[in-house]
Coordinates of C-alpha atoms in Angstrom, one line a residue:
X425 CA -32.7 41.0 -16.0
X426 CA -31.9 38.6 -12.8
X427 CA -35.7 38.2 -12.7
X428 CA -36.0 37.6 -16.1
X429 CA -33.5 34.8 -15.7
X430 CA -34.7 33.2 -12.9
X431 CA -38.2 32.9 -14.3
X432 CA -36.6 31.4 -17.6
X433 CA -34.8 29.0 -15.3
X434 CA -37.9 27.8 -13.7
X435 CA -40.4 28.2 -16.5
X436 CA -37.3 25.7 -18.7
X437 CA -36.6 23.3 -16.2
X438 CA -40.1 22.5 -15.6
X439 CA -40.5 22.4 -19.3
X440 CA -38.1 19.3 -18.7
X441 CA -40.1 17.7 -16.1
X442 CA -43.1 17.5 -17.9
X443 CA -41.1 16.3 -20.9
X444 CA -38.8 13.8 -18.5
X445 CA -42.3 12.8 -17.0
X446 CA -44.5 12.4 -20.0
X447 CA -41.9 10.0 -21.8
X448 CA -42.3 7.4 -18.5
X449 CA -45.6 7.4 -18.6
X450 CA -46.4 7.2 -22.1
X451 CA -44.2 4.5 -23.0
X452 CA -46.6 1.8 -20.9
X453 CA -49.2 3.0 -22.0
X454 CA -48.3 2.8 -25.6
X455 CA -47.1 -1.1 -25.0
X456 CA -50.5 -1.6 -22.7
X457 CA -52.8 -0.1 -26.3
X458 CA -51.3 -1.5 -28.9
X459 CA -48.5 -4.1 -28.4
X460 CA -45.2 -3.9 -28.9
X461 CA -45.7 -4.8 -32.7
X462 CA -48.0 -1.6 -33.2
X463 CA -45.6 0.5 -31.1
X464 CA -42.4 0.0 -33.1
X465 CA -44.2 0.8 -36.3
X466 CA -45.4 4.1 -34.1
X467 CA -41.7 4.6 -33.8
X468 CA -40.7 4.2 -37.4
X469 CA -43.4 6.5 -38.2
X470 CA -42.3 9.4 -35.9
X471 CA -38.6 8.7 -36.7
X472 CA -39.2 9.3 -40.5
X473 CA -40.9 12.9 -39.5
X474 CA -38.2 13.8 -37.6
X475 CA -35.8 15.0 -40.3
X476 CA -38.7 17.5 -41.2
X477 CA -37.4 19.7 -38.4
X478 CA -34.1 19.8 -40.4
X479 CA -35.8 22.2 -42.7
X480 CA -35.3 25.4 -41.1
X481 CA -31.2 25.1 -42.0
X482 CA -30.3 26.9 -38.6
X483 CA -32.7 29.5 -39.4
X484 CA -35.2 29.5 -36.6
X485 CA -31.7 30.4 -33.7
X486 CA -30.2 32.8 -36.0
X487 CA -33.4 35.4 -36.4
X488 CA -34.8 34.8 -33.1
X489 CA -31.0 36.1 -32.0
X490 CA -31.6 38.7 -34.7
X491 CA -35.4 39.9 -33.4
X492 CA -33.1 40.4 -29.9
X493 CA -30.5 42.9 -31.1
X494 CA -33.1 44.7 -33.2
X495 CA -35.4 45.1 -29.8
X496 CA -33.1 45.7 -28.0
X497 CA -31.5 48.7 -30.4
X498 CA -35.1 49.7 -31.1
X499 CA -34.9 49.5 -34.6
X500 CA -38.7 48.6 -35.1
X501 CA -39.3 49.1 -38.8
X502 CA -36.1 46.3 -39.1
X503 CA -37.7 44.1 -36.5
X504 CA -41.2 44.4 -38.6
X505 CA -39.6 43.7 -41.8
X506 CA -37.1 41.2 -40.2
X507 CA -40.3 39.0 -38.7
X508 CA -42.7 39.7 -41.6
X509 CA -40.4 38.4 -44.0
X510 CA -39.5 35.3 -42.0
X511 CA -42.7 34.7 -41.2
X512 CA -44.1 34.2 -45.5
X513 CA -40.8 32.7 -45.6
X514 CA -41.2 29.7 -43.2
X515 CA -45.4 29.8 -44.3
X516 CA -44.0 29.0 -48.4
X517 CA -41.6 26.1 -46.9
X518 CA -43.8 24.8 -44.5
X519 CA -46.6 25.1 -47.8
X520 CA -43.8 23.5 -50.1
X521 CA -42.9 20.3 -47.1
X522 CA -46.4 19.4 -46.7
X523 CA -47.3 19.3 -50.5
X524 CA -44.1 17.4 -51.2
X525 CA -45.0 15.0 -48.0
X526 CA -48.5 14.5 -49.4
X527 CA -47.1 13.2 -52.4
X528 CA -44.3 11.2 -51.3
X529 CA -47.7 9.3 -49.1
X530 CA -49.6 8.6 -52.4
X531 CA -46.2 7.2 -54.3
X532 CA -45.2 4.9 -51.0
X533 CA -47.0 2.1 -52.4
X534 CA -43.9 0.2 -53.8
X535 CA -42.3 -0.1 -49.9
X536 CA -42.6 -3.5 -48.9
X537 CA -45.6 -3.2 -47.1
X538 CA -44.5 -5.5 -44.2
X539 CA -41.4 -3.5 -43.4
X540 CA -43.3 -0.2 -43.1
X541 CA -47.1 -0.6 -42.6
X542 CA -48.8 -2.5 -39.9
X543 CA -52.6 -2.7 -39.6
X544 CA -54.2 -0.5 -42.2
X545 CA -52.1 0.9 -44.9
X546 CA -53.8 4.1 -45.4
X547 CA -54.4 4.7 -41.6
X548 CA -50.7 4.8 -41.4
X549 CA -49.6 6.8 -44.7
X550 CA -52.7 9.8 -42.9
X551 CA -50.9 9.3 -39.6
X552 CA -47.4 10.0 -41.0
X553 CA -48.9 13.0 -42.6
X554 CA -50.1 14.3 -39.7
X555 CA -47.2 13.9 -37.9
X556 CA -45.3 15.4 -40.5
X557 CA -47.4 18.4 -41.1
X558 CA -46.8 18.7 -37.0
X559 CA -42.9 18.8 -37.6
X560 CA -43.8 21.3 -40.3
X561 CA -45.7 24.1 -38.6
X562 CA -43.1 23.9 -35.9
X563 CA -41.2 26.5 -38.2
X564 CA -43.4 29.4 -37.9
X565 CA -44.3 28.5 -34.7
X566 CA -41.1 28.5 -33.5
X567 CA -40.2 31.9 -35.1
X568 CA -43.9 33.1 -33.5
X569 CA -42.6 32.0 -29.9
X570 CA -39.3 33.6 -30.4
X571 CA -40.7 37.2 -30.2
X572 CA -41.5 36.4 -26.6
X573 CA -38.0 35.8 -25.9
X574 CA -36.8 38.7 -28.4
X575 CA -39.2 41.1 -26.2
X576 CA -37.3 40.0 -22.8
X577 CA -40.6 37.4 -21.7
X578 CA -38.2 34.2 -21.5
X579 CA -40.5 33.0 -18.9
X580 CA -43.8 33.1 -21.4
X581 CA -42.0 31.9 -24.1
X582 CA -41.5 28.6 -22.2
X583 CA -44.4 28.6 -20.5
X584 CA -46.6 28.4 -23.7
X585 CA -44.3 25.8 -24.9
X586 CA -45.3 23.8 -21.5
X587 CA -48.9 24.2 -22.1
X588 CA -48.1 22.6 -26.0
X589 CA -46.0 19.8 -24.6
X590 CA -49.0 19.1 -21.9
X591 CA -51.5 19.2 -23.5
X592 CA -49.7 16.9 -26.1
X593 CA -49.1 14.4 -23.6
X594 CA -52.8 14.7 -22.3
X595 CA -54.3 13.9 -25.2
X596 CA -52.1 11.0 -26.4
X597 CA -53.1 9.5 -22.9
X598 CA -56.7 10.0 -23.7
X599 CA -56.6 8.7 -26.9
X600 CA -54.6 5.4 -25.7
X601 CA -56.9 5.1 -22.5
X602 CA -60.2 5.2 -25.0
X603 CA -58.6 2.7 -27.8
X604 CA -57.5 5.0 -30.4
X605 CA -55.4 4.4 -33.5
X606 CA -52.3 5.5 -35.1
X607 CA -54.6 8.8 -37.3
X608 CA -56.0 9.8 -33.5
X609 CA -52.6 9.8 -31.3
X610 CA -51.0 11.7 -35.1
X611 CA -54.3 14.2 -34.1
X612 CA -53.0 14.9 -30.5
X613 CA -49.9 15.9 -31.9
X614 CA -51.7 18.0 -34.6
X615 CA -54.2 19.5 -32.1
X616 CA -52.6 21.5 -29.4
X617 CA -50.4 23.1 -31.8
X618 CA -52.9 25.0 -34.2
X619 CA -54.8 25.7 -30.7
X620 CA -51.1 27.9 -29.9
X621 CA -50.9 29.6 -33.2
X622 CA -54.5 31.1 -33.0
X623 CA -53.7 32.2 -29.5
X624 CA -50.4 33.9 -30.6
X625 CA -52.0 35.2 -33.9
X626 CA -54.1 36.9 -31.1
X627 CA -52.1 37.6 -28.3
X628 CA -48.7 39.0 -30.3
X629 CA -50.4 42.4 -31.6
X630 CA -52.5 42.8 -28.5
X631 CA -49.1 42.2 -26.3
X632 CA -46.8 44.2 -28.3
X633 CA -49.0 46.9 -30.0
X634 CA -46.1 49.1 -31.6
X635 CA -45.2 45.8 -33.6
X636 CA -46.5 45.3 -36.9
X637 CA -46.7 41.2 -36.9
X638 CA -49.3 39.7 -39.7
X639 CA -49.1 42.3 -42.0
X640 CA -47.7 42.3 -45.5
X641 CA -46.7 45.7 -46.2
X642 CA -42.5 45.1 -45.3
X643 CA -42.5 41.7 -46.3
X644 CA -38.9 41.4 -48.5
X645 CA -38.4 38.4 -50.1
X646 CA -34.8 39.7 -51.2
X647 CA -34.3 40.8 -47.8
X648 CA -34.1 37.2 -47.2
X649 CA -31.3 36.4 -48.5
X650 CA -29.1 38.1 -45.6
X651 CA -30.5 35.3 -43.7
X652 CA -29.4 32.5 -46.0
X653 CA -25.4 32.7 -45.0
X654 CA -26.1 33.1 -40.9
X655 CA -28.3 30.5 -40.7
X656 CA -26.7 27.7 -42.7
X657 CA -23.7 28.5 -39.9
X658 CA -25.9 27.8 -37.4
X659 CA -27.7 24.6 -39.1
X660 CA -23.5 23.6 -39.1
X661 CA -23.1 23.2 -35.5
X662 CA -26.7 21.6 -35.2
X663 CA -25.0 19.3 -37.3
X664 CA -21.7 19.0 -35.2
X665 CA -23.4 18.4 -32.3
X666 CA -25.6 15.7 -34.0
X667 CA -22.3 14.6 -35.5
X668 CA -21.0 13.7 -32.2
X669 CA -23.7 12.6 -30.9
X670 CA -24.4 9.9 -33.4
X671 CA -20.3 9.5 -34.5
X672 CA -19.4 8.4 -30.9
X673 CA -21.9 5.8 -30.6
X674 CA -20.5 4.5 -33.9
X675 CA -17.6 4.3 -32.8
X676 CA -18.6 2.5 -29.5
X677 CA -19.9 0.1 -31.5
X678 CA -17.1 -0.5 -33.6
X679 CA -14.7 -1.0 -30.9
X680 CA -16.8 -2.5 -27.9
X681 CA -19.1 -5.6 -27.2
X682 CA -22.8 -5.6 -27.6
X683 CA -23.3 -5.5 -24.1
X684 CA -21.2 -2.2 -23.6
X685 CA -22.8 -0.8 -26.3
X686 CA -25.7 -1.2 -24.4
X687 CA -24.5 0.8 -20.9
X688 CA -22.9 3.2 -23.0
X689 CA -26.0 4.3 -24.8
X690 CA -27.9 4.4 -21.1
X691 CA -25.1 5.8 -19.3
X692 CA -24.8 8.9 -22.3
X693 CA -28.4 9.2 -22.1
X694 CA -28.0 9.7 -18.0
X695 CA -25.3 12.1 -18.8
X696 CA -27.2 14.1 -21.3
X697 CA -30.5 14.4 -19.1
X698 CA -28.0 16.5 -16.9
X699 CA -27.0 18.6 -20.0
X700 CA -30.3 19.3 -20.6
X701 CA -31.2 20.3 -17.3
X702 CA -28.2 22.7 -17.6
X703 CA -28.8 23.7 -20.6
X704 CA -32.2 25.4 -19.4
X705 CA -30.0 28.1 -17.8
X706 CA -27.8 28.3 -20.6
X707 CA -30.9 28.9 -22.9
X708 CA -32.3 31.3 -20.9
X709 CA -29.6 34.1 -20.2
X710 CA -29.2 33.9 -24.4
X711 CA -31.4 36.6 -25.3
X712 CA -29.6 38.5 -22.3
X713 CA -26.2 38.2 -24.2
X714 CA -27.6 39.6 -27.0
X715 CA -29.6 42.5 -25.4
X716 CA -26.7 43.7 -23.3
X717 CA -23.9 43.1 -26.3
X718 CA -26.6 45.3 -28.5
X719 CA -26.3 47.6 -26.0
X720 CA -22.9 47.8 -25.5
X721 CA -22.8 46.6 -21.8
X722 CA -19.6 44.4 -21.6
X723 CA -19.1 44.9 -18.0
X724 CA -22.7 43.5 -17.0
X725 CA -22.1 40.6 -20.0
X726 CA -19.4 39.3 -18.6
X727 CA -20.3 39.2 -14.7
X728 CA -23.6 37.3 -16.1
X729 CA -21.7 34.9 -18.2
X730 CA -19.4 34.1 -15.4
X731 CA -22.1 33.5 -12.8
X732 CA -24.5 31.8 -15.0
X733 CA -21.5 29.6 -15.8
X734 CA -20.8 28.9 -12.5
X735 CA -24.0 28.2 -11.3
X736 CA -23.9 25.4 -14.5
X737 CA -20.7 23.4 -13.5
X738 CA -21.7 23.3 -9.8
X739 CA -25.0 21.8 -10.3
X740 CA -22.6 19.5 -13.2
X741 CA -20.6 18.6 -10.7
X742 CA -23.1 18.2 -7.7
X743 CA -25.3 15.9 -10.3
X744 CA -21.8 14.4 -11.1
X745 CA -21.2 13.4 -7.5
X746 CA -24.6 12.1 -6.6
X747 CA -24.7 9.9 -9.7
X748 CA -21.2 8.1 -9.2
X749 CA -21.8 7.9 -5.8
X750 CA -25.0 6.1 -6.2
X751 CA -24.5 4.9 -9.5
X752 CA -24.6 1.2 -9.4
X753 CA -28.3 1.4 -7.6
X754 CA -29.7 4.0 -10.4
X755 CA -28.7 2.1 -12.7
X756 CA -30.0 -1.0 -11.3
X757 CA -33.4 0.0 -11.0
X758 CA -33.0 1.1 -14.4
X759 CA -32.1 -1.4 -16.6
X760 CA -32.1 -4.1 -14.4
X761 CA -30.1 -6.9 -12.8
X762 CA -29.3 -8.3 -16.7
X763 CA -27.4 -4.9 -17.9
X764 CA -23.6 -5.2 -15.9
X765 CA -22.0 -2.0 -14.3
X766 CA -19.5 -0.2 -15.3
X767 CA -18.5 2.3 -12.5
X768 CA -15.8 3.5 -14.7
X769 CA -17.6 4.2 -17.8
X770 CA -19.9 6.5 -15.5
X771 CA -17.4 8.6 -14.0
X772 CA -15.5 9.2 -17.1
X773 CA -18.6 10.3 -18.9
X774 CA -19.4 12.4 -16.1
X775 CA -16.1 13.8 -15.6
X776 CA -16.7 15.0 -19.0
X777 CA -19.9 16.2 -18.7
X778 CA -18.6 18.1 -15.9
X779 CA -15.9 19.8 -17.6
X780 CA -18.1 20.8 -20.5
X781 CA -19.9 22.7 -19.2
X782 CA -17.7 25.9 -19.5
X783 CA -17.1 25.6 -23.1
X784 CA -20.3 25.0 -24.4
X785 CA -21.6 27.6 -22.2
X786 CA -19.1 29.8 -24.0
X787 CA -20.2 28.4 -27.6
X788 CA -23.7 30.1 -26.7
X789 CA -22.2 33.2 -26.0
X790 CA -20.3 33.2 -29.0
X791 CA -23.5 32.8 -30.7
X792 CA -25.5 34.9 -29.4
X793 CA -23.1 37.6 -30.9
X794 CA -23.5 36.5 -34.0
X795 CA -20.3 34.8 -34.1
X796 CA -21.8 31.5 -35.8
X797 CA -19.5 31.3 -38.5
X798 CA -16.1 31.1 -36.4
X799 CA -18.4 28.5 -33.6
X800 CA -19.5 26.4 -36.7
X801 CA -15.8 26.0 -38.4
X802 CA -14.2 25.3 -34.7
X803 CA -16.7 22.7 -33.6
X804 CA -17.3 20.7 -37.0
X805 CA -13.1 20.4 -36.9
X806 CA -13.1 19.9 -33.2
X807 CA -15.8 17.1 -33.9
X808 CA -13.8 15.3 -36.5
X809 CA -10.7 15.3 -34.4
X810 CA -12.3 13.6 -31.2
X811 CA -14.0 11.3 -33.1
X812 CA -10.3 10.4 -34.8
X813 CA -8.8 10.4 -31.0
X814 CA -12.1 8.7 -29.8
X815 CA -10.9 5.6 -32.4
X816 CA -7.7 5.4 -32.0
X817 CA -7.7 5.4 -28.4
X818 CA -10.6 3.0 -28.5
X819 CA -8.4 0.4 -30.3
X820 CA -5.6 0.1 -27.3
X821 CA -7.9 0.8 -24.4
X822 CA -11.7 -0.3 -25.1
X823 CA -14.4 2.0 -24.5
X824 CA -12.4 4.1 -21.6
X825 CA -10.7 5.1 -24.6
X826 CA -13.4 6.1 -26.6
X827 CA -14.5 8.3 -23.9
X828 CA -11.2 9.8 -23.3
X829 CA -10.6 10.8 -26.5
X830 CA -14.0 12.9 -27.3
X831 CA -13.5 14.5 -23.6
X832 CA -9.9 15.4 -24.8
X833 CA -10.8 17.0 -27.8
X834 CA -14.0 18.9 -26.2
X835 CA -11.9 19.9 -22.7
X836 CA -8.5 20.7 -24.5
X837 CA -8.7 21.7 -28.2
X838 CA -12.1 23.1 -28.7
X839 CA -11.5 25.1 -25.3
X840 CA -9.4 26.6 -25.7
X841 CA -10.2 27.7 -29.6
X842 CA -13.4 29.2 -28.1
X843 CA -11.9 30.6 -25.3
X844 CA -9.7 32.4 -27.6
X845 CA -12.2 34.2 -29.6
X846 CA -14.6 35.1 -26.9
X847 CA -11.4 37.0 -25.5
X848 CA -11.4 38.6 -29.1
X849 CA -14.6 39.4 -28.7
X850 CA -15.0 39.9 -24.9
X851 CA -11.7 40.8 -23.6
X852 CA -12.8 41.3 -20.0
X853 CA -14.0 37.4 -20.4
X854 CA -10.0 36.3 -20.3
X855 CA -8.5 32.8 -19.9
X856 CA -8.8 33.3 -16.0
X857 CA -12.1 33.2 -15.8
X858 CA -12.3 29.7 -17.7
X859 CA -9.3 28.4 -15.2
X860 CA -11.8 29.7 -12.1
X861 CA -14.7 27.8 -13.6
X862 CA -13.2 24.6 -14.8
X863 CA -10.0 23.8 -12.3
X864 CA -11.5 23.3 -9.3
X865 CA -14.3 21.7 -10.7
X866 CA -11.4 19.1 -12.0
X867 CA -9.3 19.2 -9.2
X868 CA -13.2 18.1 -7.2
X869 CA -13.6 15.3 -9.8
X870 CA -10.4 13.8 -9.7
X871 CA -10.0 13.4 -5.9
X872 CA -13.4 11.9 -5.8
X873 CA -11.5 9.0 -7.1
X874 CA -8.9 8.6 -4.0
X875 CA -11.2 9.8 -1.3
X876 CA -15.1 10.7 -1.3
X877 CA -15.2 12.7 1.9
X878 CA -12.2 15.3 0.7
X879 CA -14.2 15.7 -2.5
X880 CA -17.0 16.7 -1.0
X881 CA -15.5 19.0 1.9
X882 CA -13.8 20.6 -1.1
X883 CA -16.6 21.2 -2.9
X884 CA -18.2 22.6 0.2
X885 CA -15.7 25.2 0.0
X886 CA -15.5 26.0 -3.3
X887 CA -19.5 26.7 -2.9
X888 CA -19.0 29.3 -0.3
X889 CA -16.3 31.1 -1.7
X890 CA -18.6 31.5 -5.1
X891 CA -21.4 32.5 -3.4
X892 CA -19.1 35.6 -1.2
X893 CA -17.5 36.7 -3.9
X894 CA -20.6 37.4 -6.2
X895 CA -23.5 37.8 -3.5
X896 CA -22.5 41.7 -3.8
X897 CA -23.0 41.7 -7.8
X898 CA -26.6 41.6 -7.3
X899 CA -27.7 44.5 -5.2
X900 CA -29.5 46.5 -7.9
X901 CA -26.6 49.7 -7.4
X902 CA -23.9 47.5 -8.3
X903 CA -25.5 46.3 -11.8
X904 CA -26.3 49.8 -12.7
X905 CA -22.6 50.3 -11.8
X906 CA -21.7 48.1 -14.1
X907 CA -24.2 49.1 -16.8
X908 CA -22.7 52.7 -17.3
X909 CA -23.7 56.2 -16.9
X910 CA -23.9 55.5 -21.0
X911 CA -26.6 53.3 -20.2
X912 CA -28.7 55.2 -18.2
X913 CA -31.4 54.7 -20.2
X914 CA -33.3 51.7 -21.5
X915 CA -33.6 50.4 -25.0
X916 CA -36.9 52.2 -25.1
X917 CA -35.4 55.5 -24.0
X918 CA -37.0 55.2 -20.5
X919 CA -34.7 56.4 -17.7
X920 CA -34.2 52.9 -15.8
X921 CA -35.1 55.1 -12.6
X922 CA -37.9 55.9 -13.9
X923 CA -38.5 52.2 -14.3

């Protein structure tokens, strides 16, 4: 499993380089092409396609989560008919999106044309089909990759997804480089991806030969149903997060001057980059929570929660460090001498980010149990709340106030409702363990503010004392220790010394 991990780790965050990467270096070339006239429209276009990917109502999480526990429980006529009926499922709605897209094109014609076409009209109604057929095979696609990380093969699962992301970003380049128009750099999107799905039409059966993937036979479209319920909980906290995501900026912009609205929006996108770097680990011990709840291993769950966790807020707070430390330079050479700095509007976003970490580490637990309904109710009224705070604070003290009040809610109330029921659910993950990962991670932020070098001798410290106490958990005796004489044996009914 450790391996596993690490290799998801490093197969994810490289999956963020080239992503991190390819938006620098496509941006100039995009300007240096076409213009910025040309580009915007581009924009617009991929914008509109976007809200394709909404489609899948939570769906895409909820089975792939669903594919784990039946692997991992060894149910495989469930898993065939689980995957079979998903799979017609997505292929009718994907069918359905790109019809209905096709005909929304032909019926465009009373847009004002100067507000959504440039250059040729018809190159850009084939170009936002193209793009929007893209979003819509990302649906089986998605579902197809997912069996990789249902099967334990994090690591390929992300992989492939690098090669897609690559080889997108390649051919954009060419097709910029050698002149190309809007229907060509819609193509390189197009491309790459129907290249993946007639490798993994091949490579699924041959990898995984007691699976039954393309066939028909246990396709049930009443089956479907069960999945209806699940997955709209999911497609809730997709839309909680986008919700305060989009919400707070809102706000920002009702309470604060154009010119803050501008650092806020490139200070959150700072913070978030480190989210999403974090969030690699987070995404890649997932299908672990679900193997080893399947199985019944609570002891070995909650020692790789709790280290995966900690591993997550002291990079957060390492990242959080560097970034305040040097902030005014970064930010410099990022937006340049014309956008002012605002230390404290970076160290209270980071602060937050920071302290975060813990309970959205815990949200993924949660649903990686199955436990989307609860997450979903607790996080939409969690959202709605530090949005409220986020304004009312805003109006006495300015955007600090704004911040405050979205950390509040996130650090204090939806904490401590999540911690609650992953006691429920976990009892050996208690409240202690949240006060060990998220105290002296505070107690490090807030005396960065009164002296630098204490903060970081502290921190020091608090990285030694993490490492001792769990360097022993991962000697190979321990874990199975932890696993059980119960689990002695594998999902497949292999002794794991025989392994």
């Amino acid at each position: 499993m450790k391996g596993r991990v690490i290799r998801g780790v490093g197969a994810g965050a490289l999956g963020q380089l080239i992503s991190l990467v390819g938006r620098l270096a496509l941006v100039p070339l995009y300007l240096y092409s076409w213009g910025q006239d040309l580009y915007a429209h581009w924009i617009l276009l991929s914008a509109v396609v976007t809200y394709l990917s909404l489609a899948d109502l939570g769906g895409q999480q909820y089975i792939a989560i669903r594919l784990t526990a039946l692997r991992a429980s060894g149910d495989r006529s469930e898993f065939d008919t689980t995957f079979q009926t998903a799979l017609v499922l997505y292929a009718l709605v994907s069918f359905a999106l790109v019809v209905l897209l096709a005909l929304a094109l032909l019926l465009l014609s009373f847009l004002p044309y100067e507000n959504w076409w440039q250059g040729d009209t018809w190159d850009s109604r084939i170009a936002l089909g193209i793009l929007g057929t893209s979003v819509v095979l990302s649906l089986p696609l998605g579902l197809m990759l997912g069996v990789y990380r249902a099967n334990g093969h994090i690591a390929t699962s992300a992989m492939l997804t690098n090669a897609l992301l690559m080889a997108q970003i390649v051919l954009q380049a060419l097709v910029l480089l050698a002149g190309g128009g809007f229907v060509a750099a819609a193509g390189a999107h197009l491309l790459p991806q129907l290249v993946l799905m007639l490798f993994l039409g091949r490579d699924l059966p041959m990898r995984y030969q007691d699976l039954d993937f393309f066939s028909m036979e246990k396709v049930d479209l009443g089956y479907a149903r069960q999945f209806i319920r699940p997955s709209l909980d999911f497609f809730k906290v997709q839309m909680a997060f986008m919700l305060s995501m989009q919400g707070l900026i809102l706000v920002v912009g009702a309470i604060g001057s154009a010119a803050e609205v501008v650092f806020f929006y490139a200070a959150r996108t700072a913070a978030n980059i480190v989210k999403q770097l974090l969030g690699v680990i987070s995404h890649s011990v997932t299908p672990e929570f679900t193997r080893l709840h399947t199985l019944g291993s609570l002891n070995l769950l909650a020692l790789t929660f709790s280290v995966s966790v900690q591993v997550s807020i002291v990079l957060a707070v390492a990242a959080a460090l560097v970034i305040i430390s040097f902030g005014e330079q970064i930010f410099g050479m990022w937006l340049g001498p014309d956008v002012a700095y605002d230390a404290v509007v970076v160290y209270l976003l980071f602060v937050w980010t920071g302290l975060s970490v813990y309970v959205y580490s815990a949200i993924n637990l949660l649903l990686s149990m199955k436990e989307q309904r609860t997450v979903s109710r607790i996080l939409l009224a969690s959202t709605i709340i530090g949005l409220f705070l986020s304004y009312i604070l805003g109006t006495f003290h300015g955007i600090y106030g704004v911040i405050v009040g979205i950390a509040l809610a996130d650090v204090l109330l939806l904490m401590i409702a999540i911690q609650i029921h992953v006691t429920r659910c976990v009892p050996i993950i208690d409240a202690g363990v949240a006060v060990k990962a998220v105290v002296p991670a505070f107690a490090i932020l807030v005396i960065y503010r009164y002296s630098m070098e204490f903060a970081v001798l502290l921190f020091a410290a608090w990285l030694v004392v993490l490492i001792h106490g769990y360097k022993n958990h991962f000697s190979y005796s321990e874990l199975m220790m932890l696993i059980g004489p119960r689990r002695a044996r594998g999902a497949d009914g292999v002794p794991n010394s025989r392994k």
